[in-house]
CSV table of C-alpha atoms in Angstrom, one decimal:
chain,number,residue,atom,x,y,z
A,1,MET,CA,55.1,-6.1,62.5
A,2,ARG,CA,55.4,-9.7,61.9
A,3,ASN,CA,53.2,-10.5,64.8
A,4,LYS,CA,50.5,-8.1,63.1
A,5,ILE,CA,50.6,-10.0,59.9
A,6,ILE,CA,50.1,-13.4,61.3
A,7,ILE,CA,47.3,-12.0,63.5
A,8,SER,CA,45.7,-10.7,60.3
A,9,ILE,CA,46.0,-13.9,58.5
A,10,ILE,CA,44.6,-15.9,61.4
A,11,ALA,CA,41.6,-13.4,61.5
A,12,LEU,CA,41.1,-13.7,57.8
A,13,ALA,CA,41.1,-17.4,58.1
A,14,PHE,CA,38.6,-17.6,61.1
A,15,ILE,CA,36.3,-15.1,59.0
A,16,GLY,CA,36.5,-17.3,56.0
A,17,THR,CA,35.8,-20.5,58.1
A,18,SER,CA,32.7,-18.6,59.8
A,19,VAL,CA,31.5,-17.6,56.4
A,20,SER,CA,31.8,-21.1,54.9
A,21,PHE,CA,30.0,-22.5,58.2
A,22,ALA,CA,27.3,-20.2,57.7
A,23,GLN,CA,26.7,-21.1,54.3
A,24,LYS,CA,27.0,-24.9,55.2
A,25,ARG,CA,24.5,-24.2,58.1
A,26,THR,CA,22.1,-22.5,55.7
A,27,ARG,CA,22.1,-25.2,53.3
A,28,VAL,CA,21.6,-28.0,56.0
A,29,GLN,CA,18.6,-26.1,57.4
A,30,GLN,CA,17.1,-25.9,54.0
A,31,ASN,CA,17.7,-29.4,53.2
A,32,ALA,CA,16.3,-30.4,56.5
A,33,MET,CA,13.0,-28.9,55.8
A,34,PRO,CA,10.5,-31.3,54.2
A,35,GLN,CA,10.7,-31.8,50.5
A,36,LYS,CA,7.2,-31.1,48.8
A,37,GLU,CA,6.1,-30.8,45.2
A,38,MET,CA,5.8,-27.1,44.7
A,39,CYS,CA,5.4,-25.2,41.6
A,40,LEU,CA,6.4,-21.5,41.1
A,41,GLN,CA,4.5,-19.2,38.4
A,42,LEU,CA,7.4,-17.7,36.5
A,43,TYR,CA,5.5,-14.3,36.1
A,44,SER,CA,6.5,-13.8,39.9
A,45,ILE,CA,10.2,-13.3,38.8
A,46,ARG,CA,9.5,-11.5,35.7
A,47,ASP,CA,12.0,-8.8,36.6
A,48,LYS,CA,14.7,-11.9,36.3
A,49,ILE,CA,13.4,-13.8,33.5
A,50,GLY,CA,10.4,-12.1,32.1
A,51,ASP,CA,11.5,-11.6,28.4
A,52,ALA,CA,13.7,-13.1,26.1
A,53,ASP,CA,16.8,-11.0,27.0
A,54,LYS,CA,16.5,-11.6,30.7
A,55,TYR,CA,15.9,-15.2,30.2
A,56,ALA,CA,19.1,-15.7,28.1
A,57,LYS,CA,21.0,-13.8,30.5
A,58,ASN,CA,19.7,-15.2,33.9
A,59,HIS,CA,17.8,-18.5,33.6
A,60,VAL,CA,20.5,-20.9,34.5
A,61,GLU,CA,21.2,-19.1,37.6
A,62,VAL,CA,17.5,-18.4,38.7
A,63,PHE,CA,16.4,-21.9,38.0
A,64,LYS,CA,19.2,-23.2,40.0
A,65,GLN,CA,18.1,-20.9,42.8
A,66,LEU,CA,14.5,-22.3,42.7
A,67,LYS,CA,15.6,-25.7,42.9
A,68,ALA,CA,17.7,-25.0,46.0
A,69,MET,CA,14.6,-23.3,47.6
A,70,GLY,CA,12.7,-26.4,47.1
A,71,TYR,CA,10.6,-25.9,44.2
A,72,SER,CA,10.1,-28.9,42.0
A,73,GLU,CA,8.0,-27.5,39.0
A,74,VAL,CA,7.5,-24.2,37.2
A,75,GLU,CA,4.6,-22.5,35.3
A,76,ALA,CA,5.7,-20.5,32.4
A,77,ALA,CA,4.0,-17.0,31.7
A,78,ASN,CA,5.6,-15.9,28.4
A,79,TYR,CA,4.3,-18.1,25.7
A,80,ASN,CA,4.1,-16.1,22.4
A,81,ASN,CA,4.1,-17.4,18.7
A,82,GLY,CA,5.3,-21.0,19.4
A,83,LYS,CA,8.3,-20.1,21.7
A,84,PHE,CA,8.7,-19.6,25.5
A,85,TYR,CA,10.9,-16.8,26.6
A,86,GLY,CA,12.2,-16.4,23.0
A,87,VAL,CA,13.5,-20.1,22.8
A,88,SER,CA,11.7,-23.2,21.3
A,89,PRO,CA,9.5,-25.5,23.4
A,90,VAL,CA,12.1,-28.3,23.4
A,91,GLN,CA,15.0,-25.9,24.4
A,92,TYR,CA,12.8,-24.4,27.3
A,93,ARG,CA,11.9,-27.9,28.6
A,94,GLN,CA,15.7,-28.8,28.5
A,95,ASP,CA,16.7,-25.6,30.3
A,96,VAL,CA,14.0,-26.3,33.1
A,97,ALA,CA,15.2,-30.2,33.3
A,98,ALA,CA,18.8,-29.0,33.5
A,99,ALA,CA,18.0,-27.4,37.0
A,100,GLY,CA,16.1,-30.7,38.1
A,101,LEU,CA,12.9,-28.9,37.5
A,102,SER,CA,9.7,-29.9,35.5
A,103,SER,CA,7.8,-27.8,33.1
A,104,MET,CA,4.6,-28.5,34.5
A,105,SER,CA,2.3,-25.8,33.1
A,106,SER,CA,1.9,-22.5,31.4
A,107,HIS,CA,-0.4,-19.5,31.0
A,108,ALA,CA,-1.4,-18.7,27.5
A,109,THR,CA,-4.7,-17.3,25.8
A,110,ARG,CA,-6.1,-16.1,22.7
A,111,ASN,CA,-9.4,-14.0,23.5
A,112,LEU,CA,-12.3,-13.7,21.1
A,113,ASN,CA,-12.8,-10.3,19.4
A,114,ASP,CA,-16.0,-8.5,19.3
A,115,ASP,CA,-17.1,-10.0,16.0
A,116,GLU,CA,-16.1,-13.6,17.0
A,117,LEU,CA,-17.9,-13.0,20.3
A,118,LYS,CA,-21.2,-11.7,18.6
A,119,ASN,CA,-21.0,-14.3,15.8
A,120,HIS,CA,-20.3,-17.4,17.9
A,121,ASP,CA,-17.2,-17.8,15.4
A,122,PHE,CA,-14.0,-19.6,16.9
A,123,THR,CA,-12.6,-20.8,13.4
A,124,ALA,CA,-9.5,-18.5,13.6
A,125,ALA,CA,-9.2,-18.6,17.3
A,126,LEU,CA,-8.9,-22.4,17.5
A,127,ASN,CA,-6.4,-22.4,14.6
A,128,TRP,CA,-4.3,-20.4,17.1
A,129,TRP,CA,-4.7,-22.9,19.8
A,130,LYS,CA,-3.4,-25.7,17.6
A,131,GLN,CA,0.1,-24.0,17.5
A,132,ALA,CA,-0.3,-23.2,21.0
A,133,ILE,CA,-1.4,-26.8,22.2
A,134,LYS,CA,1.6,-28.3,20.0
A,135,ALA,CA,4.1,-26.0,21.6
A,136,HIS,CA,3.0,-26.9,25.1
A,137,LYS,CA,3.2,-30.6,24.4
A,138,ASP,CA,6.7,-30.0,22.8
A,139,ALA,CA,7.6,-28.3,26.1
A,140,GLY,CA,6.8,-31.5,28.3
A,141,MET,CA,3.9,-29.8,30.0
A,142,LYS,CA,0.8,-31.3,31.3
A,143,TYR,CA,-1.5,-28.3,32.0
A,144,LEU,CA,-2.3,-25.5,29.7
A,145,VAL,CA,-4.2,-22.5,31.5
A,146,SER,CA,-5.9,-19.3,30.3
A,147,PRO,CA,-5.1,-16.4,32.5
A,148,GLY,CA,-8.2,-14.4,31.5
A,149,THR,CA,-11.1,-14.2,29.1
A,150,ASN,CA,-13.6,-11.6,27.8
A,151,MET,CA,-15.9,-10.2,30.4
A,152,PRO,CA,-19.3,-10.8,29.1
A,153,LYS,CA,-22.1,-8.2,29.1
A,154,THR,CA,-24.9,-10.7,28.7
A,155,LEU,CA,-25.6,-14.3,29.5
A,156,LYS,CA,-25.6,-14.9,25.8
A,157,GLU,CA,-22.2,-13.7,25.5
A,158,ALA,CA,-21.4,-15.6,28.5
A,159,GLN,CA,-22.6,-18.9,27.0
A,160,THR,CA,-20.5,-18.2,23.9
A,161,ILE,CA,-17.4,-17.9,26.0
A,162,CYS,CA,-18.2,-21.1,27.7
A,163,ASP,CA,-18.8,-22.8,24.5
A,164,TYR,CA,-15.4,-21.5,23.3
A,165,HIS,CA,-13.5,-22.9,26.4
A,166,ASN,CA,-15.1,-26.2,25.9
A,167,GLU,CA,-13.8,-26.5,22.3
A,168,ILE,CA,-10.4,-25.6,23.5
A,169,GLY,CA,-10.5,-27.9,26.3
A,170,LYS,CA,-11.6,-30.7,24.0
A,171,MET,CA,-8.6,-30.0,21.7
A,172,CYS,CA,-6.4,-30.3,24.6
A,173,LYS,CA,-7.7,-33.4,25.8
A,174,GLU,CA,-7.3,-35.0,22.2
A,175,ALA,CA,-3.7,-33.9,22.4
A,176,GLY,CA,-3.1,-35.1,25.8
A,177,LEU,CA,-3.3,-32.0,27.8
A,178,GLN,CA,-5.5,-30.7,30.6
A,179,TYR,CA,-7.0,-27.4,30.1
A,180,GLY,CA,-8.2,-24.7,32.8
A,181,TYR,CA,-8.8,-21.2,33.4
A,182,HIS,CA,-7.3,-18.8,36.1
A,183,ASN,CA,-9.4,-16.1,37.8
A,184,HIS,CA,-8.7,-12.7,39.1
A,185,SER,CA,-11.2,-10.7,41.1
A,186,HIS,CA,-13.5,-9.4,38.3
A,187,GLU,CA,-15.0,-12.8,37.4
A,188,PHE,CA,-17.0,-12.6,40.4
A,189,ALA,CA,-19.1,-9.8,39.2
A,190,LYS,CA,-22.6,-10.4,38.0
A,191,VAL,CA,-24.0,-10.6,34.6
A,192,GLU,CA,-27.8,-10.3,34.5
A,193,ASN,CA,-28.0,-11.2,38.2
A,194,LYS,CA,-25.7,-14.1,37.8
A,195,VAL,CA,-22.1,-14.4,39.2
A,196,TRP,CA,-20.1,-14.8,36.1
A,197,TYR,CA,-17.5,-17.2,37.7
A,198,GLU,CA,-20.2,-19.4,38.8
A,199,TYR,CA,-21.9,-19.4,35.3
A,200,PHE,CA,-18.4,-20.2,34.0
A,201,VAL,CA,-18.0,-23.2,36.2
A,202,GLU,CA,-21.5,-24.6,35.8
A,203,ASN,CA,-21.5,-24.2,31.9
A,204,THR,CA,-18.2,-25.7,31.0
A,205,ASN,CA,-17.6,-29.2,30.7
A,206,PRO,CA,-15.7,-30.9,33.6
A,207,GLU,CA,-14.3,-33.5,31.0
A,208,TYR,CA,-12.6,-30.6,29.2
A,209,VAL,CA,-12.1,-27.7,31.6
A,210,PHE,CA,-10.7,-27.2,35.1
A,211,PHE,CA,-10.3,-24.2,37.1
A,212,GLN,CA,-7.3,-22.9,38.5
A,213,MET,CA,-8.5,-20.8,41.5
A,214,ASP,CA,-6.3,-17.8,42.3
A,215,VAL,CA,-7.1,-18.1,46.1
A,216,TYR,CA,-6.0,-14.5,46.9
A,217,TRP,CA,-8.1,-12.8,44.0
A,218,ALA,CA,-11.1,-14.9,45.3
A,219,VAL,CA,-10.6,-13.5,48.9
A,220,MET,CA,-10.1,-10.1,47.4
A,221,ALA,CA,-13.5,-10.3,45.7
A,222,GLN,CA,-14.9,-11.3,49.1
A,223,GLN,CA,-15.5,-14.9,48.2
A,224,SER,CA,-14.7,-18.0,50.3
A,225,PRO,CA,-12.3,-20.5,48.4
A,226,VAL,CA,-13.4,-23.4,50.7
A,227,GLU,CA,-17.2,-22.8,50.0
A,228,LEU,CA,-16.6,-22.7,46.3
A,229,PHE,CA,-14.7,-26.1,46.7
A,230,LYS,CA,-17.7,-27.5,48.4
A,231,LYS,CA,-20.2,-26.1,45.9
A,232,TYR,CA,-18.3,-27.2,42.9
A,233,PRO,CA,-16.2,-30.2,44.1
A,234,GLY,CA,-13.5,-31.8,42.0
A,235,ARG,CA,-13.3,-28.6,39.5
A,236,PHE,CA,-10.2,-27.2,40.9
A,237,THR,CA,-7.3,-29.2,39.7
A,238,LEU,CA,-4.7,-26.6,40.3
A,239,LEU,CA,-4.6,-23.6,42.7
A,240,HIS,CA,-2.7,-20.4,42.7
A,241,ILE,CA,-1.4,-20.1,46.1
A,242,LYS,CA,-0.7,-16.4,46.6
A,243,ASP,CA,-0.8,-13.8,49.4
A,244,LYS,CA,-0.6,-10.1,49.4
A,245,PHE,CA,3.1,-10.5,49.4
A,246,VAL,CA,5.0,-13.5,51.3
A,247,LEU,CA,2.7,-16.4,51.9
A,248,GLY,CA,1.1,-16.4,55.5
A,249,GLU,CA,2.3,-12.8,56.5
A,250,SER,CA,-0.9,-10.7,55.8
A,251,GLY,CA,-3.2,-13.0,57.8
A,252,MET,CA,-5.9,-12.3,54.9
A,253,VAL,CA,-5.8,-15.9,53.3
A,254,GLY,CA,-6.7,-19.0,55.4
A,255,PHE,CA,-4.2,-21.3,53.9
A,256,ASP,CA,-4.7,-23.8,56.6
A,257,ALA,CA,-8.5,-24.3,55.6
A,258,ILE,CA,-7.5,-24.2,52.0
A,259,PHE,CA,-5.1,-27.0,52.1
A,260,LYS,CA,-7.4,-28.9,54.4
A,261,HIS,CA,-10.2,-29.1,51.9
A,262,ALA,CA,-7.9,-29.9,49.0
A,263,ALA,CA,-9.8,-33.2,48.5
A,264,ASP,CA,-13.1,-31.2,48.1
A,265,ALA,CA,-11.4,-29.0,45.5
A,266,GLY,CA,-10.0,-31.9,43.4
A,267,LEU,CA,-6.5,-30.6,43.8
A,268,ASN,CA,-3.7,-32.2,41.9
A,269,HIS,CA,-0.8,-29.5,42.2
A,270,TYR,CA,-0.6,-25.8,43.6
A,271,VAL,CA,1.2,-23.0,42.0
A,272,VAL,CA,3.0,-20.2,44.2
A,273,GLU,CA,2.6,-16.8,42.6
A,274,MET,CA,3.8,-13.3,44.0
A,275,GLU,CA,2.5,-10.2,42.6
A,276,GLY,CA,5.6,-8.4,44.0
A,277,THR,CA,7.4,-7.5,47.3
A,278,GLU,CA,7.3,-5.1,50.0
A,279,ASP,CA,9.9,-2.8,51.5
A,280,GLY,CA,12.5,-3.2,48.7
A,281,MET,CA,12.7,-7.0,49.3
A,282,ASP,CA,14.4,-8.9,46.4
A,283,ILE,CA,11.7,-11.0,44.6
A,284,MET,CA,14.0,-14.0,44.8
A,285,GLU,CA,14.0,-13.6,48.7
A,286,GLY,CA,10.3,-13.5,48.3
A,287,VAL,CA,9.8,-16.7,46.6
A,288,LYS,CA,12.2,-18.3,48.9
A,289,ARG,CA,10.3,-17.2,52.0
A,290,CYS,CA,7.0,-18.6,50.3
A,291,ALA,CA,8.6,-21.9,49.7
A,292,THR,CA,9.9,-22.1,53.3
A,293,TYR,CA,6.4,-21.4,54.6
A,294,LEU,CA,4.9,-24.2,52.6
A,295,ARG,CA,7.6,-26.6,53.3
A,296,VAL,CA,7.2,-26.1,57.2
A,297,SER,CA,3.4,-25.9,57.2
A,298,PRO,CA,2.1,-29.2,58.6
A,299,PHE,CA,-1.1,-28.7,56.9
A,300,VAL,CA,0.6,-28.9,53.4
A,301,LYS,CA,1.1,-32.3,52.1
A,302,LYS,CA,4.3,-33.7,50.2
A,303,THR,CA,2.3,-34.1,47.2
A,304,TYR,CA,-1.5,-33.9,45.8
A,305,ALA,CA,-0.7,-35.8,42.6
A,306,LYS,CA,-3.2,-38.5,41.8
């Protein structure tokens, strides 16, 4: 009996040592990969911190995990009435910084209603932006990005929307922020025989408006991100780097070509986003695999900041 107890103790000690060694080996492997500037769009992990309650419960551990994966920055996706995830801009900035991350950017917008669009009236809308811009400055952000806008029915409406975004961008620049627009696939539809996305780029002032191309949605619209970089060089200060699920696994998006043409794009930073995962994979595992893909890819530079 005594021998069995001794054997059991030795076995448990061996298992504990093995687990500890495996954990250390994983940390060593993670740290051995190149460190790169990588930002995560927090919409990816909305199931973990997508509202005020989830954020309050989970943000400390989640931000620590993102830092351990190799992410250096985050892009918020829950701005509402002067707050981020239910907390003040200053508190949000402190929460992010506590994990060694930077609150680089955020998605937020206020679209024009039908009357404002018809009458070319931005008065109320720009008042909304005053509060939003202040909140983003207080949160320590460098970029403020609209994740969508009205889909124009005519080129007259298209020009009104361009004028509106120029005004927003001008306000942001005066406050020390850079303002951009993030696409999905529908922006590549035509308005009076003109591709709306191209009209948008051509009729906004580069001094005030950049474009955060979502490369996956561009590909889904049967567009070539690289060709758009070449056609509109320098306009794509940020990119959303996204695949169907985990980066690089679908073979649908040519990330090597995209990153090799970063200079044409005018890239300063890229942002990883996942719409979801497949086969029941936990989203944190998904964003970890995306980080690993970028860290080990030789065509991805350590930084694109200028």
